[in-house]
Amino acid sequence: MIVPILYAVLAGLLVGLSRQLNGRLALSSSPLIASFWNHLVGFVALTALGLAIGGLIPAGAADAPWHAYIGGPIGVIFVASGSWLIPRIGAVNTALLVIGGQMVSGVLLDLARGAPSTLWASALGVVLILGGMALTQRRR
């Protein structure tokens, strides 16, 4: 169990490093240029990894529905907006905003698709997330 935990910690550190680098690059150029370089480096690295390991294009990829590929444009918007936000509100507040947004979006998506859940627990979770975010914004 320790190896998956170490992978998760390493992934978190690399995401934080990536956001910091994109934020610094966005300061010296623009968020779109930072997003471009982020995606170009990621594309080259993952393509090299896929060629080295094999299975770069999995069987059945051409048969996937169109909405399976909508993550690419959403990722571009996410990285560009993160590159724009980090210099303005800081890395920690950006991370809190992303985590809070993911949690609230997850609850809303579960409600929209009718997934079995306890409404009061979901509502309490959203209130606690928003309350925690509000507490971090208090002036000292």
PDB file of N, CA and C in Angstrom, residues 21-85:
ATOM      1  N   LEU A  21       5.331  26.606 -12.231  1.00  0.00           N
ATOM      2  CA  LEU A  21       6.060  26.937 -13.467  1.00  0.00           C
ATOM      3  C   LEU A  21       5.157  27.627 -14.480  1.00  0.00           C
ATOM      4  N   ASN A  22       3.941  27.141 -14.618  1.00  0.00           N
ATOM      5  CA  ASN A  22       3.005  27.780 -15.549  1.00  0.00           C
ATOM      6  C   ASN A  22       2.671  29.204 -15.104  1.00  0.00           C
ATOM      7  N   GLY A  23       2.519  29.396 -13.804  1.00  0.00           N
ATOM      8  CA  GLY A  23       2.239  30.738 -13.294  1.00  0.00           C
ATOM      9  C   GLY A  23       3.382  31.698 -13.558  1.00  0.00           C
ATOM     10  N   ARG A  24       4.610  31.231 -13.342  1.00  0.00           N
ATOM     11  CA  ARG A  24       5.782  32.085 -13.607  1.00  0.00           C
ATOM     12  C   ARG A  24       5.911  32.378 -15.096  1.00  0.00           C
ATOM     13  N   LEU A  25       5.672  31.368 -15.931  1.00  0.00           N
ATOM     14  CA  LEU A  25       5.730  31.561 -17.375  1.00  0.00           C
ATOM     15  C   LEU A  25       4.640  32.521 -17.837  1.00  0.00           C
ATOM     16  N   ALA A  26       3.466  32.437 -17.219  1.00  0.00           N
ATOM     17  CA  ALA A  26       2.375  33.338 -17.575  1.00  0.00           C
ATOM     18  C   ALA A  26       2.705  34.782 -17.217  1.00  0.00           C
ATOM     19  N   LEU A  27       3.483  34.988 -16.147  1.00  0.00           N
ATOM     20  CA  LEU A  27       3.885  36.344 -15.772  1.00  0.00           C
ATOM     21  C   LEU A  27       4.797  36.962 -16.829  1.00  0.00           C
ATOM     22  N   SER A  28       5.684  36.147 -17.396  1.00  0.00           N
ATOM     23  CA  SER A  28       6.637  36.687 -18.372  1.00  0.00           C
ATOM     24  C   SER A  28       6.116  36.647 -19.797  1.00  0.00           C
ATOM     25  N   SER A  29       5.034  35.943 -20.051  1.00  0.00           N
ATOM     26  CA  SER A  29       4.461  35.908 -21.398  1.00  0.00           C
ATOM     27  C   SER A  29       2.959  36.137 -21.289  1.00  0.00           C
ATOM     28  N   SER A  30       2.167  35.075 -21.418  1.00  0.00           N
ATOM     29  CA  SER A  30       0.714  35.163 -21.237  1.00  0.00           C
ATOM     30  C   SER A  30       0.196  33.795 -20.819  1.00  0.00           C
ATOM     31  N   PRO A  31      -1.004  33.732 -20.241  1.00  0.00           N
ATOM     32  CA  PRO A  31      -1.548  32.433 -19.835  1.00  0.00           C
ATOM     33  C   PRO A  31      -1.702  31.461 -21.002  1.00  0.00           C
ATOM     34  N   LEU A  32      -2.042  31.957 -22.179  1.00  0.00           N
ATOM     35  CA  LEU A  32      -2.200  31.058 -23.326  1.00  0.00           C
ATOM     36  C   LEU A  32      -0.863  30.487 -23.780  1.00  0.00           C
ATOM     37  N   ILE A  33       0.182  31.278 -23.741  1.00  0.00           N
ATOM     38  CA  ILE A  33       1.506  30.771 -24.102  1.00  0.00           C
ATOM     39  C   ILE A  33       1.976  29.757 -23.058  1.00  0.00           C
ATOM     40  N   ALA A  34       1.719  30.037 -21.785  1.00  0.00           N
ATOM     41  CA  ALA A  34       2.070  29.078 -20.733  1.00  0.00           C
ATOM     42  C   ALA A  34       1.301  27.777 -20.935  1.00  0.00           C
ATOM     43  N   SER A  35       0.023  27.871 -21.272  1.00  0.00           N
ATOM     44  CA  SER A  35      -0.782  26.677 -21.534  1.00  0.00           C
ATOM     45  C   SER A  35      -0.249  25.916 -22.743  1.00  0.00           C
ATOM     46  N   PHE A  36       0.136  26.648 -23.794  1.00  0.00           N
ATOM     47  CA  PHE A  36       0.696  26.009 -24.987  1.00  0.00           C
ATOM     48  C   PHE A  36       1.935  25.203 -24.645  1.00  0.00           C
ATOM     49  N   TRP A  37       2.872  25.804 -23.910  1.00  0.00           N
ATOM     50  CA  TRP A  37       4.106  25.104 -23.561  1.00  0.00           C
ATOM     51  C   TRP A  37       3.836  23.930 -22.627  1.00  0.00           C
ATOM     52  N   ASN A  38       2.897  24.087 -21.710  1.00  0.00           N
ATOM     53  CA  ASN A  38       2.526  23.003 -20.814  1.00  0.00           C
ATOM     54  C   ASN A  38       2.036  21.798 -21.616  1.00  0.00           C
ATOM     55  N   HIS A  39       1.154  22.049 -22.568  1.00  0.00           N
ATOM     56  CA  HIS A  39       0.596  20.952 -23.350  1.00  0.00           C
ATOM     57  C   HIS A  39       1.609  20.377 -24.338  1.00  0.00           C
ATOM     58  N   LEU A  40       2.468  21.208 -24.892  1.00  0.00           N
ATOM     59  CA  LEU A  40       3.476  20.713 -25.823  1.00  0.00           C
ATOM     60  C   LEU A  40       4.472  19.790 -25.109  1.00  0.00           C
ATOM     61  N   VAL A  41       4.965  20.222 -23.958  1.00  0.00           N
ATOM     62  CA  VAL A  41       5.911  19.393 -23.206  1.00  0.00           C
ATOM     63  C   VAL A  41       5.233  18.098 -22.746  1.00  0.00           C
ATOM     64  N   GLY A  42       4.001  18.204 -22.272  1.00  0.00           N
ATOM     65  CA  GLY A  42       3.268  17.005 -21.858  1.00  0.00           C
ATOM     66  C   GLY A  42       3.030  16.052 -23.017  1.00  0.00           C
ATOM     67  N   PHE A  43       2.683  16.597 -24.188  1.00  0.00           N
ATOM     68  CA  PHE A  43       2.460  15.758 -25.367  1.00  0.00           C
ATOM     69  C   PHE A  43       3.729  15.013 -25.765  1.00  0.00           C
ATOM     70  N   VAL A  44       4.844  15.730 -25.802  1.00  0.00           N
ATOM     71  CA  VAL A  44       6.112  15.106 -26.191  1.00  0.00           C
ATOM     72  C   VAL A  44       6.517  14.041 -25.172  1.00  0.00           C
ATOM     73  N   ALA A  45       6.409  14.356 -23.882  1.00  0.00           N
ATOM     74  CA  ALA A  45       6.811  13.399 -22.847  1.00  0.00           C
ATOM     75  C   ALA A  45       5.919  12.159 -22.862  1.00  0.00           C
ATOM     76  N   LEU A  46       4.607  12.345 -22.968  1.00  0.00           N
ATOM     77  CA  LEU A  46       3.707  11.188 -22.962  1.00  0.00           C
ATOM     78  C   LEU A  46       3.802  10.374 -24.241  1.00  0.00           C
ATOM     79  N   THR A  47       4.068  11.038 -25.370  1.00  0.00           N
ATOM     80  CA  THR A  47       4.256  10.301 -26.615  1.00  0.00           C
ATOM     81  C   THR A  47       5.521   9.453 -26.540  1.00  0.00           C
ATOM     82  N   ALA A  48       6.602  10.019 -26.023  1.00  0.00           N
ATOM     83  CA  ALA A  48       7.834   9.252 -25.865  1.00  0.00           C
ATOM     84  C   ALA A  48       7.618   8.071 -24.917  1.00  0.00           C
ATOM     85  N   LEU A  49       6.910   8.302 -23.823  1.00  0.00           N
ATOM     86  CA  LEU A  49       6.618   7.227 -22.877  1.00  0.00           C
ATOM     87  C   LEU A  49       5.747   6.156 -23.529  1.00  0.00           C
ATOM     88  N   GLY A  50       4.734   6.585 -24.280  1.00  0.00           N
ATOM     89  CA  GLY A  50       3.864   5.623 -24.960  1.00  0.00           C
ATOM     90  C   GLY A  50       4.595   4.818 -26.009  1.00  0.00           C
ATOM     91  N   LEU A  51       5.527   5.442 -26.722  1.00  0.00           N
ATOM     92  CA  LEU A  51       6.322   4.708 -27.714  1.00  0.00           C
ATOM     93  C   LEU A  51       7.285   3.739 -27.042  1.00  0.00           C
ATOM     94  N   ALA A  52       7.846   4.147 -25.907  1.00  0.00           N
ATOM     95  CA  ALA A  52       8.799   3.288 -25.200  1.00  0.00           C
ATOM     96  C   ALA A  52       8.107   2.087 -24.563  1.00  0.00           C
ATOM     97  N   ILE A  53       6.962   2.308 -23.955  1.00  0.00           N
ATOM     98  CA  ILE A  53       6.260   1.230 -23.257  1.00  0.00           C
ATOM     99  C   ILE A  53       5.388   0.433 -24.223  1.00  0.00           C
ATOM    100  N   GLY A  54       4.831   1.126 -25.201  1.00  0.00           N
ATOM    101  CA  GLY A  54       3.909   0.474 -26.126  1.00  0.00           C
ATOM    102  C   GLY A  54       2.477   0.829 -25.783  1.00  0.00           C
ATOM    103  N   GLY A  55       1.611   0.605 -26.732  1.00  0.00           N
ATOM    104  CA  GLY A  55       0.198   0.889 -26.493  1.00  0.00           C
ATOM    105  C   GLY A  55      -0.113   2.369 -26.550  1.00  0.00           C
ATOM    106  N   LEU A  56       0.581   3.112 -27.432  1.00  0.00           N
ATOM    107  CA  LEU A  56       0.349   4.556 -27.534  1.00  0.00           C
ATOM    108  C   LEU A  56      -1.091   4.848 -27.944  1.00  0.00           C
ATOM    109  N   ILE A  57      -1.586   4.110 -28.915  1.00  0.00           N
ATOM    110  CA  ILE A  57      -2.981   4.265 -29.349  1.00  0.00           C
ATOM    111  C   ILE A  57      -3.679   2.937 -29.053  1.00  0.00           C
ATOM    112  N   PRO A  58      -4.521   2.907 -28.032  1.00  0.00           N
ATOM    113  CA  PRO A  58      -5.153   1.648 -27.645  1.00  0.00           C
ATOM    114  C   PRO A  58      -6.177   1.193 -28.687  1.00  0.00           C
ATOM    115  N   ALA A  59      -6.425  -0.093 -28.700  1.00  0.00           N
ATOM    116  CA  ALA A  59      -7.432  -0.642 -29.610  1.00  0.00           C
ATOM    117  C   ALA A  59      -8.795  -0.057 -29.262  1.00  0.00           C
ATOM    118  N   GLY A  60      -9.546   0.310 -30.263  1.00  0.00           N
ATOM    119  CA  GLY A  60     -10.881   0.853 -30.051  1.00  0.00           C
ATOM    120  C   GLY A  60     -10.918   2.354 -29.830  1.00  0.00           C
ATOM    121  N   ALA A  61      -9.778   3.038 -29.914  1.00  0.00           N
ATOM    122  CA  ALA A  61      -9.764   4.486 -29.693  1.00  0.00           C
ATOM    123  C   ALA A  61     -10.584   5.217 -30.758  1.00  0.00           C
ATOM    124  N   ALA A  62     -10.563   4.703 -31.975  1.00  0.00           N
ATOM    125  CA  ALA A  62     -11.323   5.343 -33.054  1.00  0.00           C
ATOM    126  C   ALA A  62     -12.826   5.168 -32.881  1.00  0.00           C
ATOM    127  N   ASP A  63     -13.232   4.168 -32.112  1.00  0.00           N
ATOM    128  CA  ASP A  63     -14.661   3.906 -31.910  1.00  0.00           C
ATOM    129  C   ASP A  63     -15.236   4.662 -30.725  1.00  0.00           C
ATOM    130  N   ALA A  64     -14.418   5.426 -30.023  1.00  0.00           N
ATOM    131  CA  ALA A  64     -14.893   6.163 -28.842  1.00  0.00           C
ATOM    132  C   ALA A  64     -15.849   7.270 -29.280  1.00  0.00           C
ATOM    133  N   PRO A  65     -16.857   7.563 -28.469  1.00  0.00           N
ATOM    134  CA  PRO A  65     -17.772   8.651 -28.823  1.00  0.00           C
ATOM    135  C   PRO A  65     -17.053  10.004 -28.783  1.00  0.00           C
ATOM    136  N   TRP A  66     -17.615  10.981 -29.456  1.00  0.00           N
ATOM    137  CA  TRP A  66     -16.964  12.290 -29.576  1.00  0.00           C
ATOM    138  C   TRP A  66     -16.720  12.922 -28.212  1.00  0.00           C
ATOM    139  N   HIS A  67     -17.626  12.723 -27.277  1.00  0.00           N
ATOM    140  CA  HIS A  67     -17.485  13.389 -25.977  1.00  0.00           C
ATOM    141  C   HIS A  67     -16.359  12.792 -25.135  1.00  0.00           C
ATOM    142  N   ALA A  68     -15.792  11.671 -25.567  1.00  0.00           N
ATOM    143  CA  ALA A  68     -14.650  11.107 -24.847  1.00  0.00           C
ATOM    144  C   ALA A  68     -13.414  11.988 -25.011  1.00  0.00           C
ATOM    145  N   TYR A  69     -13.406  12.828 -26.038  1.00  0.00           N
ATOM    146  CA  TYR A  69     -12.245  13.674 -26.323  1.00  0.00           C
ATOM    147  C   TYR A  69     -12.443  15.131 -25.904  1.00  0.00           C
ATOM    148  N   ILE A  70     -13.517  15.424 -25.208  1.00  0.00           N
ATOM    149  CA  ILE A  70     -13.794  16.803 -24.792  1.00  0.00           C
ATOM    150  C   ILE A  70     -12.863  17.234 -23.653  1.00  0.00           C
ATOM    151  N   GLY A  71     -12.190  16.270 -23.028  1.00  0.00           N
ATOM    152  CA  GLY A  71     -11.262  16.591 -21.947  1.00  0.00           C
ATOM    153  C   GLY A  71     -10.082  17.432 -22.403  1.00  0.00           C
ATOM    154  N   GLY A  72      -9.682  17.294 -23.665  1.00  0.00           N
ATOM    155  CA  GLY A  72      -8.561  18.081 -24.189  1.00  0.00           C
ATOM    156  C   GLY A  72      -8.837  19.576 -24.148  1.00  0.00           C
ATOM    157  N   PRO A  73      -9.924  20.023 -24.787  1.00  0.00           N
ATOM    158  CA  PRO A  73     -10.241  21.462 -24.719  1.00  0.00           C
ATOM    159  C   PRO A  73     -10.505  21.949 -23.292  1.00  0.00           C
ATOM    160  N   ILE A  74     -11.131  21.119 -22.470  1.00  0.00           N
ATOM    161  CA  ILE A  74     -11.353  21.520 -21.074  1.00  0.00           C
ATOM    162  C   ILE A  74     -10.017  21.658 -20.357  1.00  0.00           C
ATOM    163  N   GLY A  75      -9.065  20.771 -20.645  1.00  0.00           N
ATOM    164  CA  GLY A  75      -7.740  20.863 -20.046  1.00  0.00           C
ATOM    165  C   GLY A  75      -7.006  22.126 -20.433  1.00  0.00           C
ATOM    166  N   VAL A  76      -7.152  22.532 -21.700  1.00  0.00           N
ATOM    167  CA  VAL A  76      -6.518  23.776 -22.150  1.00  0.00           C
ATOM    168  C   VAL A  76      -7.076  24.963 -21.367  1.00  0.00           C
ATOM    169  N   ILE A  77      -8.386  25.007 -21.228  1.00  0.00           N
ATOM    170  CA  ILE A  77      -9.021  26.103 -20.481  1.00  0.00           C
ATOM    171  C   ILE A  77      -8.578  26.067 -19.016  1.00  0.00           C
ATOM    172  N   PHE A  78      -8.514  24.868 -18.436  1.00  0.00           N
ATOM    173  CA  PHE A  78      -8.117  24.714 -17.035  1.00  0.00           C
ATOM    174  C   PHE A  78      -6.688  25.195 -16.802  1.00  0.00           C
ATOM    175  N   VAL A  79      -5.765  24.771 -17.666  1.00  0.00           N
ATOM    176  CA  VAL A  79      -4.358  25.159 -17.489  1.00  0.00           C
ATOM    177  C   VAL A  79      -4.184  26.656 -17.727  1.00  0.00           C
ATOM    178  N   ALA A  80      -4.832  27.190 -18.759  1.00  0.00           N
ATOM    179  CA  ALA A  80      -4.711  28.621 -19.044  1.00  0.00           C
ATOM    180  C   ALA A  80      -5.293  29.458 -17.907  1.00  0.00           C
ATOM    181  N   SER A  81      -6.440  29.047 -17.380  1.00  0.00           N
ATOM    182  CA  SER A  81      -7.031  29.819 -16.278  1.00  0.00           C
ATOM    183  C   SER A  81      -6.187  29.695 -15.016  1.00  0.00           C
ATOM    184  N   GLY A  82      -5.604  28.511 -14.772  1.00  0.00           N
ATOM    185  CA  GLY A  82      -4.711  28.355 -13.626  1.00  0.00           C
ATOM    186  C   GLY A  82      -3.465  29.205 -13.767  1.00  0.00           C
ATOM    187  N   SER A  83      -2.918  29.266 -14.980  1.00  0.00           N
ATOM    188  CA  SER A  83      -1.743  30.110 -15.225  1.00  0.00           C
ATOM    189  C   SER A  83      -2.069  31.582 -15.019  1.00  0.00           C
ATOM    190  N   TRP A  84      -3.295  31.960 -15.311  1.00  0.00           N
ATOM    191  CA  TRP A  84      -3.718  33.347 -15.125  1.00  0.00           C
ATOM    192  C   TRP A  84      -3.973  33.643 -13.647  1.00  0.00           C
ATOM    193  N   LEU A  85      -4.537  32.666 -12.919  1.00  0.00           N
ATOM    194  CA  LEU A  85      -4.913  32.891 -11.520  1.00  0.00           C
ATOM    195  C   LEU A  85      -3.736  32.881 -10.546  1.00  0.00           C
TER     196      LEU A  85
END
